[in-house]
């Protein structure tokens, strides 16, 4: 049995076979080829396989997500059959004596550039599609068609690293655990693993070669360890732990329907963080009071082009309706740093964490912003929706947003489209600037939600993705805790509520501190709702000795 250690992202035990996750972009090792005819046949066989695979996916998507979402898979099939595309690949093979995969890669880059530089938005969006179809063919060519990611058996996924857009597209039912060689426990991929409630470890020094693919393994998410080829005694031990875990979970389920109230009567609301409508079931299963953070950007990651107003509307409406009057806080697009959607074609920046991200993108691209706002406002007629803006740093930004929301409301009024007139508008406090002027901001918004992931990062000047700085990162840094207290105090002085929606909210060692500070609500991964309820119900805030000098 081989043991590899890393950092825990989400606890839990998983036992199963390893499946190596391949990146969208396959490394091409063989470039030169001496038999162009054979390469052209390889290309055509791979293309046929890719089209067959896309047809299967199309039928699956049609059943699960409807015609509109499935349509792209048909477009991909048409693109693969495109004569110019095929001629380009075959021409490169013949003229340059190169392998089929290399010729596809050159064609991919050429077509990608061509589509990206087009004026027409629809054609521009095809750049991501051509990349996608080419990489599908390259994967088949590089792997003798035995791409393990197409396995239908639930497995332990091992990858070098996973981007949020890749994680979100994995079929949750086929993932027992995530193990990555790189990546940080604070990344959005880690957050997604927690939202999905799947054991996950990162920074694991495991050799990522095909020899481990398909081998048995045990992941201990609590201790951040993966054991490859465990003996049967060890597997039994871990199965026992798994059963104990299940039993604990059952005990927690008895807390469903109970209040989040301390022994001395202090209440706190517990909301769930979600990334798409698939997560809605776990909101109800875990008895959350609603959704405190709907990371709407994940809707954008699940697609190869911008989601339309109608598509977004349907998603927000589903969320509002299925939560039957419970609050759903939709955060507008928060793209940037590790959260990227290729088709947006955002320029590379020297320092993306401080660059054009989140609300800055929305305020720069008004059509994108208004499309999303219209969808949110329209959906507000079907439930209890609130809207929240990410990465705010000034009162002026809030005024600019308000002008835009007024325009959107006027447009809807003009068209006679229904929406809620009491929709609350809040902001994320996730920059030190916002925390330090929270007295001013509290006068112009309806609520605050503290994004401790970014707030901690900017307070300590530490990139949340960079594992080299881990030893300098203190999640309980006094600066962050003091800012939280300041924000809550300023909110209350101005009669608004303040919650926490960053990962710190689920840190059970801070629950007492947050209760004492007076945080009104915590929004956490659905699986953390009941453990937090348990903690709150066992706490007496009247006799707490807090360790922090707030
Ligand atoms: C945060 O920064 O704490 C937050 C909740 O936003 P995100 O993690 O999506 O950046
Ligand atoms: Mg944030």
Coordinates of C-alpha atoms and ligand atoms in Angstrom, one line a residue:
X1 CA 0.0 0.0 0.0
X2 CA 1.4 3.4 -1.0
X3 CA 0.5 6.5 1.1
X4 CA 0.5 10.1 -0.3
X5 CA -0.3 13.1 1.9
X6 CA -1.7 16.5 1.1
X7 CA -4.0 19.1 2.5
X8 CA -7.6 18.4 3.5
X9 CA -10.2 20.3 1.6
X10 CA -13.3 18.4 2.7
X11 CA -13.6 15.5 5.2
X12 CA -15.0 12.1 4.6
X13 CA -13.8 8.7 3.5
X14 CA -14.0 7.4 0.0
X15 CA -13.1 3.9 -1.2
X16 CA -12.9 3.1 -4.9
X17 CA -11.0 3.0 -8.1
X18 CA -8.8 5.8 -9.3
X19 CA -9.7 7.7 -12.4
X20 CA -7.2 10.1 -13.8
X21 CA -8.8 13.3 -15.0
X22 CA -7.4 14.7 -18.1
X23 CA -7.2 18.3 -18.7
X24 CA -9.0 19.8 -21.7
X25 CA -5.6 20.4 -23.3
X26 CA -3.7 17.2 -24.0
X27 CA 0.1 17.3 -24.1
X28 CA 1.1 16.2 -27.6
X29 CA 4.3 14.1 -27.4
X30 CA 4.6 12.8 -31.0
X31 CA 5.0 15.4 -33.7
X32 CA 6.8 13.9 -36.7
X33 CA 5.2 11.1 -38.7
X34 CA 6.4 9.3 -41.8
X35 CA 3.1 7.9 -43.1
X36 CA 0.6 10.8 -43.9
X37 CA -2.0 8.4 -45.2
X38 CA -2.0 6.4 -41.9
X39 CA -2.3 9.7 -40.0
X40 CA -5.2 10.9 -42.1
X41 CA -7.0 7.6 -41.4
X42 CA -6.3 8.0 -37.7
X43 CA -7.7 11.5 -37.8
X44 CA -10.9 10.4 -39.6
X45 CA -11.4 7.5 -37.2
X46 CA -11.0 9.8 -34.2
X47 CA -13.3 12.3 -35.7
X48 CA -16.0 9.7 -36.2
X49 CA -15.6 8.5 -32.6
X50 CA -15.8 12.1 -31.4
X51 CA -19.0 12.6 -33.3
X52 CA -20.5 9.4 -31.9
X53 CA -19.5 10.5 -28.4
X54 CA -21.1 13.9 -29.0
X55 CA -24.3 12.2 -30.2
X56 CA -24.5 10.1 -27.0
X57 CA -23.9 13.3 -24.9
X58 CA -26.6 15.1 -26.9
X59 CA -29.2 12.4 -26.2
X60 CA -28.3 12.5 -22.5
X61 CA -28.4 16.3 -22.3
X62 CA -31.7 16.3 -24.2
X63 CA -33.3 14.1 -21.5
X64 CA -31.7 15.9 -18.5
X65 CA -31.5 19.5 -19.6
X66 CA -33.7 20.0 -22.6
X67 CA -33.3 21.0 -26.2
X68 CA -31.8 24.4 -25.6
X69 CA -28.9 23.2 -23.5
X70 CA -28.4 20.1 -25.7
X71 CA -28.2 22.1 -29.0
X72 CA -24.6 22.9 -28.6
X73 CA -23.6 19.3 -28.8
X74 CA -25.2 19.1 -32.2
X75 CA -23.4 22.3 -33.3
X76 CA -20.2 20.6 -32.2
X77 CA -21.0 17.6 -34.5
X78 CA -21.6 19.9 -37.4
X79 CA -18.4 21.8 -36.8
X80 CA -16.4 18.5 -36.7
X81 CA -17.8 17.7 -40.1
X82 CA -16.9 21.1 -41.5
X83 CA -15.0 20.7 -44.8
X84 CA -12.6 23.6 -44.1
X85 CA -11.7 22.1 -40.7
X86 CA -11.1 18.7 -42.2
X87 CA -9.1 20.1 -45.2
X88 CA -7.0 22.1 -42.8
X89 CA -6.0 19.0 -40.7
X90 CA -5.4 16.8 -43.7
X91 CA -3.4 19.5 -45.5
X92 CA -1.1 20.0 -42.5
X93 CA -0.6 16.2 -42.1
X94 CA 0.4 15.9 -45.8
X95 CA 2.4 19.0 -46.2
X96 CA 4.3 18.9 -42.9
X97 CA 4.6 15.2 -42.3
X98 CA 3.2 15.5 -38.8
X99 CA 1.0 13.4 -36.6
X100 CA -2.8 13.7 -36.7
X101 CA -2.9 15.1 -33.1
X102 CA -0.4 17.8 -34.0
X103 CA -2.2 18.8 -37.1
X104 CA -5.5 19.1 -35.1
X105 CA -3.7 21.2 -32.5
X106 CA -2.4 23.6 -35.2
X107 CA -5.9 23.8 -36.8
X108 CA -7.4 24.4 -33.4
X109 CA -5.1 27.4 -32.8
X110 CA -5.6 28.8 -36.2
X111 CA -9.4 28.6 -36.1
X112 CA -9.5 29.8 -32.5
X113 CA -7.6 33.0 -33.5
X114 CA -9.8 33.5 -36.5
X115 CA -13.1 33.2 -34.6
X116 CA -11.8 35.3 -31.7
X117 CA -10.9 38.2 -33.9
X118 CA -14.4 38.4 -35.6
X119 CA -16.7 41.3 -34.9
X120 CA -19.9 39.2 -34.8
X121 CA -20.6 38.1 -31.3
X122 CA -22.1 34.8 -32.4
X123 CA -19.0 33.9 -34.5
X124 CA -16.7 35.1 -31.7
X125 CA -18.3 32.6 -29.4
X126 CA -17.5 29.8 -31.8
X127 CA -13.8 30.2 -30.8
X128 CA -14.4 28.2 -27.6
X129 CA -16.3 25.6 -29.5
X130 CA -13.6 24.9 -32.0
X131 CA -11.2 24.5 -29.1
X132 CA -13.5 22.1 -27.4
X133 CA -14.1 19.9 -30.5
X134 CA -10.4 19.8 -31.4
X135 CA -9.4 18.8 -27.9
X136 CA -12.0 16.1 -27.9
X137 CA -10.3 14.6 -31.1
X138 CA -6.8 15.1 -29.7
X139 CA -7.8 13.2 -26.5
X140 CA -9.0 10.3 -28.6
X141 CA -5.9 10.3 -30.7
X142 CA -3.5 10.5 -27.7
X143 CA -5.2 7.8 -25.7
X144 CA -6.2 5.1 -28.1
X145 CA -9.7 6.1 -27.4
X146 CA -9.6 4.7 -23.8
X147 CA -10.3 8.0 -22.2
X148 CA -11.0 7.0 -18.6
X149 CA -13.0 10.1 -17.8
X150 CA -15.8 8.6 -19.8
X151 CA -16.1 5.8 -17.2
X152 CA -19.6 5.3 -15.8
X153 CA -18.3 3.9 -12.5
X154 CA -18.1 6.3 -9.5
X155 CA -14.4 6.8 -8.9
X156 CA -11.7 8.8 -7.1
X157 CA -10.8 11.6 -9.4
X158 CA -7.1 12.4 -9.5
X159 CA -5.9 15.5 -11.5
X160 CA -2.9 17.8 -11.6
X161 CA -5.3 20.6 -10.8
X162 CA -8.9 21.3 -11.6
X163 CA -10.3 24.6 -12.7
X164 CA -13.7 25.6 -11.4
X165 CA -15.1 25.3 -14.9
X166 CA -13.8 21.7 -15.1
X167 CA -15.1 20.7 -11.7
X168 CA -18.5 22.0 -12.3
X169 CA -18.9 19.9 -15.4
X170 CA -18.1 16.6 -13.7
X171 CA -21.0 14.3 -13.0
X172 CA -21.3 14.4 -9.2
X173 CA -22.7 10.9 -9.1
X174 CA -19.5 9.6 -10.7
X175 CA -17.1 11.3 -8.2
X176 CA -16.2 9.6 -4.9
X177 CA -13.5 12.1 -4.0
X178 CA -11.2 14.7 -5.6
X179 CA -7.4 14.5 -5.2
X180 CA -5.2 17.1 -6.9
X181 CA -1.4 17.4 -7.1
X182 CA -1.7 21.2 -7.2
X183 CA -4.3 23.7 -6.1
X184 CA -5.1 25.3 -2.8
X185 CA -7.7 24.6 -0.1
X186 CA -8.9 28.1 -0.5
X187 CA -9.5 27.9 -4.3
X188 CA -12.9 27.9 -5.9
X189 CA -12.5 24.3 -6.9
X190 CA -12.1 23.5 -3.2
X191 CA -15.2 25.5 -2.4
X192 CA -17.1 23.5 -5.1
X193 CA -15.9 20.2 -3.5
X194 CA -17.3 21.4 -0.2
X195 CA -20.6 22.5 -1.8
X196 CA -20.9 19.1 -3.4
X197 CA -20.0 17.5 0.0
X198 CA -17.3 15.3 -1.6
X199 CA -14.1 14.3 0.2
X200 CA -11.3 16.2 -1.3
X201 CA -7.6 16.7 -0.8
X202 CA -5.1 19.0 -2.5
X203 CA -1.4 19.4 -2.8
X204 CA -0.8 15.6 -2.9
X205 CA 2.6 14.5 -4.2
X206 CA 1.2 11.5 -6.1
X207 CA 2.8 10.5 -9.4
X208 CA 0.2 11.3 -12.1
X209 CA 0.9 8.5 -14.5
X210 CA -1.4 6.0 -16.2
X211 CA 0.0 3.2 -14.1
X212 CA -2.2 4.3 -11.2
X213 CA -5.3 4.6 -13.3
X214 CA -8.0 2.1 -12.3
X215 CA -6.1 1.0 -9.1
X216 CA -8.0 0.7 -5.8
X217 CA -7.5 3.5 -3.3
X218 CA -8.9 5.0 -0.1
X219 CA -9.1 8.7 0.4
X220 CA -9.1 10.0 4.0
X221 CA -10.4 13.6 3.5
X222 CA -10.1 14.4 7.2
X223 CA -6.4 13.9 7.3
X224 CA -5.6 14.7 3.7
X225 CA -4.3 11.3 2.7
X226 CA -4.8 8.9 -0.1
X227 CA -3.7 5.2 0.1
X228 CA -3.2 3.4 -3.1
X229 CA -3.5 -0.4 -3.3
X230 CA -4.7 -0.8 0.3
X231 CA -4.8 -4.3 1.8
X232 CA -8.2 -5.8 2.8
X233 CA -7.7 -5.3 6.5
X234 CA -7.1 -1.5 6.0
X235 CA -10.2 -1.3 3.7
X236 CA -12.3 -2.9 6.4
X237 CA -11.0 -0.4 9.0
X238 CA -11.9 2.5 6.7
X239 CA -15.3 1.1 5.9
X240 CA -15.9 1.0 9.6
X241 CA -15.0 4.7 9.8
X242 CA -17.3 5.4 6.8
X243 CA -20.2 3.7 8.7
X244 CA -19.4 5.8 11.8
X245 CA -19.5 8.9 9.7
X246 CA -22.9 7.9 8.3
X247 CA -24.2 7.3 11.8
X248 CA -23.0 10.8 12.9
X249 CA -24.7 12.2 9.9
X250 CA -27.9 10.4 10.8
X251 CA -27.8 11.9 14.3
X252 CA -27.4 15.4 12.8
X253 CA -30.4 14.8 10.6
X254 CA -32.4 14.7 13.9
X255 CA -31.7 18.4 14.1
X256 CA -33.8 19.1 11.0
X257 CA -36.7 21.4 11.8
X258 CA -35.1 22.7 14.9
X259 CA -34.0 26.3 15.5
X260 CA -30.5 27.7 15.3
X261 CA -30.7 29.1 18.8
X262 CA -28.1 29.2 21.6
X263 CA -28.8 28.0 25.1
X264 CA -29.3 31.7 26.1
X265 CA -31.7 32.4 23.3
X266 CA -29.5 34.0 20.6
X267 CA -30.6 33.2 17.1
X268 CA -28.6 33.0 14.0
X269 CA -29.8 32.2 10.4
X270 CA -28.1 29.5 8.5
X271 CA -28.2 29.7 4.7
X272 CA -26.5 27.6 2.1
X273 CA -24.1 28.5 -0.6
X274 CA -24.8 27.0 -4.1
X275 CA -23.4 27.2 -7.6
X276 CA -26.3 25.8 -9.7
X277 CA -29.8 24.4 -9.5
X278 CA -28.4 20.9 -9.0
X279 CA -27.3 22.0 -5.5
X280 CA -30.9 23.0 -4.6
X281 CA -31.8 19.5 -3.3
X282 CA -29.0 19.7 -0.7
X283 CA -30.3 23.1 0.5
X284 CA -33.6 21.4 1.4
X285 CA -32.1 18.1 2.6
X286 CA -29.9 20.0 5.1
X287 CA -32.7 22.3 6.2
X288 CA -31.1 25.6 5.3
X289 CA -33.2 28.8 5.7
X290 CA -32.6 29.5 2.1
X291 CA -29.6 30.4 -0.1
X292 CA -27.3 33.1 1.2
X293 CA -25.0 33.0 -1.8
X294 CA -25.8 31.7 -5.3
X295 CA -22.5 32.0 -7.1
X296 CA -24.1 32.8 -10.5
X297 CA -20.8 32.7 -12.3
X298 CA -21.0 28.9 -12.3
X299 CA -23.9 29.2 -14.7
X300 CA -21.5 30.9 -17.1
X301 CA -18.9 28.1 -16.6
X302 CA -21.3 25.3 -17.6
X303 CA -21.6 26.8 -21.0
X304 CA -19.4 27.5 -24.0
X305 CA -21.0 30.9 -24.7
X306 CA -22.7 33.6 -22.7
X307 CA -26.0 32.3 -21.1
X308 CA -28.9 34.3 -22.5
X309 CA -31.4 36.3 -20.4
X310 CA -34.0 33.5 -20.9
X311 CA -31.6 30.8 -19.8
X312 CA -30.6 32.7 -16.7
X313 CA -34.2 33.6 -15.9
X314 CA -35.2 29.9 -16.0
X315 CA -32.4 29.0 -13.6
X316 CA -33.2 31.8 -11.1
X317 CA -36.9 31.1 -11.4
X318 CA -36.3 27.4 -10.6
X319 CA -34.3 28.4 -7.6
X320 CA -36.9 30.8 -6.3
X321 CA -39.8 28.4 -6.9
X322 CA -38.2 25.3 -5.5
X323 CA -37.3 27.1 -2.3
X324 CA -40.9 28.1 -1.9
X325 CA -40.6 31.6 -0.4
X326 CA -37.3 31.0 1.4
X327 CA -34.7 33.7 0.6
X328 CA -32.4 33.2 -2.4
X329 CA -29.5 35.7 -2.6
X330 CA -28.2 35.8 -6.2
X331 CA -24.8 37.2 -6.5
X332 CA -24.1 38.8 -9.8
X333 CA -21.3 37.6 -12.0
X334 CA -18.0 37.2 -10.1
X335 CA -15.5 36.2 -12.7
X336 CA -11.7 36.8 -12.4
X337 CA -8.5 35.2 -11.1
X338 CA -9.2 31.4 -10.9
X339 CA -12.7 31.8 -12.2
X340 CA -12.5 32.1 -15.9
X341 CA -14.8 31.5 -18.9
X342 CA -12.7 31.3 -22.1
X343 CA -15.4 32.7 -24.3
X344 CA -15.4 36.0 -22.5
X345 CA -12.0 36.5 -24.0
X346 CA -10.8 38.7 -21.1
X347 CA -7.4 40.1 -21.6
X348 CA -4.6 38.6 -19.6
X349 CA -3.5 40.9 -16.7
X350 CA -0.3 41.2 -14.8
X351 CA -2.2 41.0 -11.5
X352 CA -5.6 39.6 -12.1
X353 CA -6.6 39.4 -8.4
X354 CA -6.4 43.2 -8.4
X355 CA -7.6 43.6 -12.0
X356 CA -10.8 43.7 -13.9
X357 CA -12.9 41.2 -12.0
X358 CA -16.4 40.8 -10.6
X359 CA -18.4 44.0 -10.4
X360 CA -15.7 45.7 -12.4
X361 CA -16.5 43.5 -15.4
X362 CA -20.2 44.1 -15.0
X363 CA -19.7 47.9 -14.8
X364 CA -17.5 47.8 -17.9
X365 CA -19.7 45.5 -19.9
X366 CA -23.2 47.0 -19.3
X367 CA -25.0 44.7 -21.7
X368 CA -23.7 41.7 -19.9
X369 CA -24.7 43.2 -16.5
X370 CA -28.2 44.3 -17.6
X371 CA -28.9 40.9 -19.2
X372 CA -28.2 39.3 -15.8
X373 CA -30.1 41.9 -13.9
X374 CA -33.2 41.5 -16.1
X375 CA -33.1 37.8 -15.6
X376 CA -32.8 38.2 -11.8
X377 CA -35.6 40.8 -11.6
X378 CA -37.9 38.8 -13.8
X379 CA -37.3 35.7 -11.6
X380 CA -38.1 37.8 -8.4
X381 CA -41.8 37.6 -9.3
X382 CA -41.6 33.8 -8.5
X383 CA -40.2 33.8 -5.0
X384 CA -38.1 35.5 -2.5
X385 CA -35.1 36.8 -4.4
X386 CA -32.4 39.2 -3.2
X387 CA -29.5 40.4 -5.3
X388 CA -26.0 40.9 -4.2
X389 CA -23.0 42.6 -5.8
X390 CA -19.4 41.3 -5.4
X391 CA -16.1 43.0 -4.9
X392 CA -17.4 46.5 -3.9
X393 CA -14.9 49.1 -2.9
X394 CA -16.8 52.4 -2.9
X395 CA -20.1 54.2 -2.4
X396 CA -19.8 55.5 -6.0
X397 CA -19.9 52.0 -7.4
X398 CA -23.1 51.4 -5.5
X399 CA -24.6 54.6 -6.9
X400 CA -23.6 53.5 -10.4
X401 CA -25.2 50.1 -9.9
X402 CA -28.4 51.7 -8.6
X403 CA -28.6 53.9 -11.7
X404 CA -28.3 50.7 -13.8
X405 CA -30.9 48.8 -11.8
X406 CA -33.3 51.7 -12.1
X407 CA -32.9 51.6 -15.9
X408 CA -33.5 47.9 -15.9
X409 CA -36.7 48.3 -13.8
X410 CA -37.9 51.0 -16.1
X411 CA -37.4 48.8 -19.1
X412 CA -39.4 46.0 -17.4
X413 CA -42.1 48.4 -16.4
X414 CA -42.3 49.7 -19.9
X415 CA -42.7 46.2 -21.3
X416 CA -45.2 45.4 -18.6
X417 CA -43.0 42.5 -17.2
X418 CA -43.7 41.6 -13.6
X419 CA -41.0 41.7 -10.9
X420 CA -40.8 42.1 -7.1
X421 CA -40.7 45.7 -6.1
X422 CA -39.3 44.9 -2.6
X423 CA -36.2 43.0 -3.9
X424 CA -33.4 43.6 -1.4
X425 CA -30.0 44.8 -2.8
X426 CA -26.9 44.0 -0.8
X427 CA -23.2 44.0 -1.3
X428 CA -20.4 41.7 -0.5
X429 CA -17.8 43.1 1.9
X430 CA -14.7 41.4 0.7
X431 CA -12.2 44.2 0.3
X432 CA -10.6 46.0 3.2
X433 CA -11.8 49.3 1.5
X434 CA -15.4 48.2 1.9
X435 CA -15.0 47.0 5.4
X436 CA -13.4 50.3 6.4
X437 CA -16.2 52.4 4.9
X438 CA -18.9 50.0 6.0
X439 CA -20.5 52.9 8.0
X440 CA -21.1 54.8 4.7
X441 CA -22.0 51.7 2.6
X442 CA -24.6 50.6 5.2
X443 CA -26.6 53.8 4.4
X444 CA -27.0 52.9 0.8
X445 CA -27.7 49.1 0.7
X446 CA -30.1 46.6 2.3
X447 CA -27.6 44.1 3.7
X448 CA -24.0 43.1 3.9
X449 CA -22.5 39.7 3.3
X450 CA -18.9 39.3 4.3
X451 CA -16.8 37.4 1.8
X452 CA -14.1 36.3 4.1
X453 CA -12.2 34.3 1.4
X454 CA -11.3 37.5 -0.5
X455 CA -11.3 39.7 2.6
X456 CA -8.6 37.5 4.2
X457 CA -6.6 37.4 1.1
X458 CA -6.6 41.2 0.6
X459 CA -6.1 41.9 4.3
X460 CA -3.0 39.6 4.5
X461 CA -1.9 40.3 0.9
X462 CA -1.9 36.6 0.2
X463 CA -3.1 35.1 -3.0
X464 CA -5.7 32.5 -2.1
X465 CA -4.3 30.2 -4.9
X466 CA -0.7 30.4 -3.9
X467 CA 0.3 27.5 -1.8
X468 CA 3.8 28.9 -1.2
X469 CA 2.4 31.5 1.1
X470 CA 0.4 29.0 3.2
X471 CA 2.5 29.4 6.3
X472 CA 1.9 33.1 6.3
X473 CA -1.8 32.7 6.0
X474 CA -3.7 32.8 9.3
X475 CA -7.4 32.2 8.8
X476 CA -8.0 33.6 12.3
X477 CA -6.0 36.8 11.7
X478 CA -7.1 39.5 14.1
X479 CA -7.3 42.0 11.3
X480 CA -10.0 39.9 9.6
X481 CA -11.9 39.3 12.8
X482 CA -11.8 43.0 13.7
X483 CA -13.0 43.9 10.3
X484 CA -15.9 41.5 10.6
X485 CA -16.8 43.1 14.0
X486 CA -16.6 46.5 12.5
X487 CA -18.8 45.6 9.6
X488 CA -21.4 44.0 11.8
X489 CA -21.4 47.0 14.2
X490 CA -21.8 49.4 11.3
X491 CA -24.6 47.4 9.8
X492 CA -26.5 47.2 13.1
X493 CA -26.0 51.0 13.8
X494 CA -27.7 51.6 10.4
X495 CA -30.5 49.1 10.8
X496 CA -29.4 46.5 8.3
X497 CA -28.3 42.9 8.7
X498 CA -24.8 41.4 8.1
X499 CA -23.8 37.9 7.5
X500 CA -20.8 35.9 6.4
X501 CA -20.7 33.9 3.2
X502 CA -17.0 33.1 3.0
X503 CA -15.6 29.7 4.1
X504 CA -14.8 31.1 7.6
X505 CA -18.5 30.9 8.3
X506 CA -18.2 27.1 8.5
X507 CA -15.2 27.2 10.8
X508 CA -16.8 25.6 14.0
X509 CA -14.0 27.0 16.1
X510 CA -15.2 30.5 15.3
X511 CA -19.0 30.0 15.7
X512 CA -18.9 31.3 19.3
X513 CA -17.0 34.4 18.3
X514 CA -19.4 35.1 15.5
X515 CA -22.4 34.7 17.9
X516 CA -20.7 37.1 20.3
X517 CA -20.0 39.6 17.6
X518 CA -23.7 39.5 16.6
X519 CA -23.3 38.1 13.0
X520 CA -26.9 37.7 11.9
X521 CA -26.4 34.9 9.4
X522 CA -23.9 32.4 8.1
X523 CA -24.1 31.1 4.6
X524 CA -22.1 27.9 4.2
X525 CA -21.8 24.7 2.1
X526 CA -25.1 22.8 2.6
X527 CA -23.4 19.9 4.4
X528 CA -22.2 22.4 7.1
X529 CA -25.7 23.6 8.1
X530 CA -26.5 20.8 10.6
X531 CA -23.0 20.7 12.2
X532 CA -23.3 24.5 12.7
X533 CA -26.8 24.1 14.1
X534 CA -25.5 21.5 16.5
X535 CA -22.7 23.9 17.6
X536 CA -25.1 26.9 18.1
X537 CA -27.5 24.9 20.1
X538 CA -24.8 23.8 22.5
X539 CA -23.4 27.3 23.0
X540 CA -24.2 29.7 25.8
X541 CA -23.0 33.2 24.8
X542 CA -23.5 34.6 28.3
X543 CA -20.5 32.8 29.7
X544 CA -18.0 32.8 26.9
X545 CA -14.4 33.7 27.2
X546 CA -13.3 34.7 23.8
X547 CA -9.6 34.4 22.9
X548 CA -9.5 37.3 20.5
X549 CA -8.8 40.9 21.4
X550 CA -11.6 42.3 19.2
Ligands
LIG1 C1 -15.6 35.4 -0.6 O1 -14.7 36.0 -1.2 O2 -15.5 35.1 0.6 C2 -16.7 34.9 -1.3 C3 -17.7 34.3 -0.7 O3 -16.7 35.0 -2.7 P1 -15.9 33.9 -3.6 O4 -15.3 32.9 -2.7 O5 -16.8 33.4 -4.6 O6 -14.9 34.8 -4.2
LIG2 MG1 -15.1 36.7 -3.2

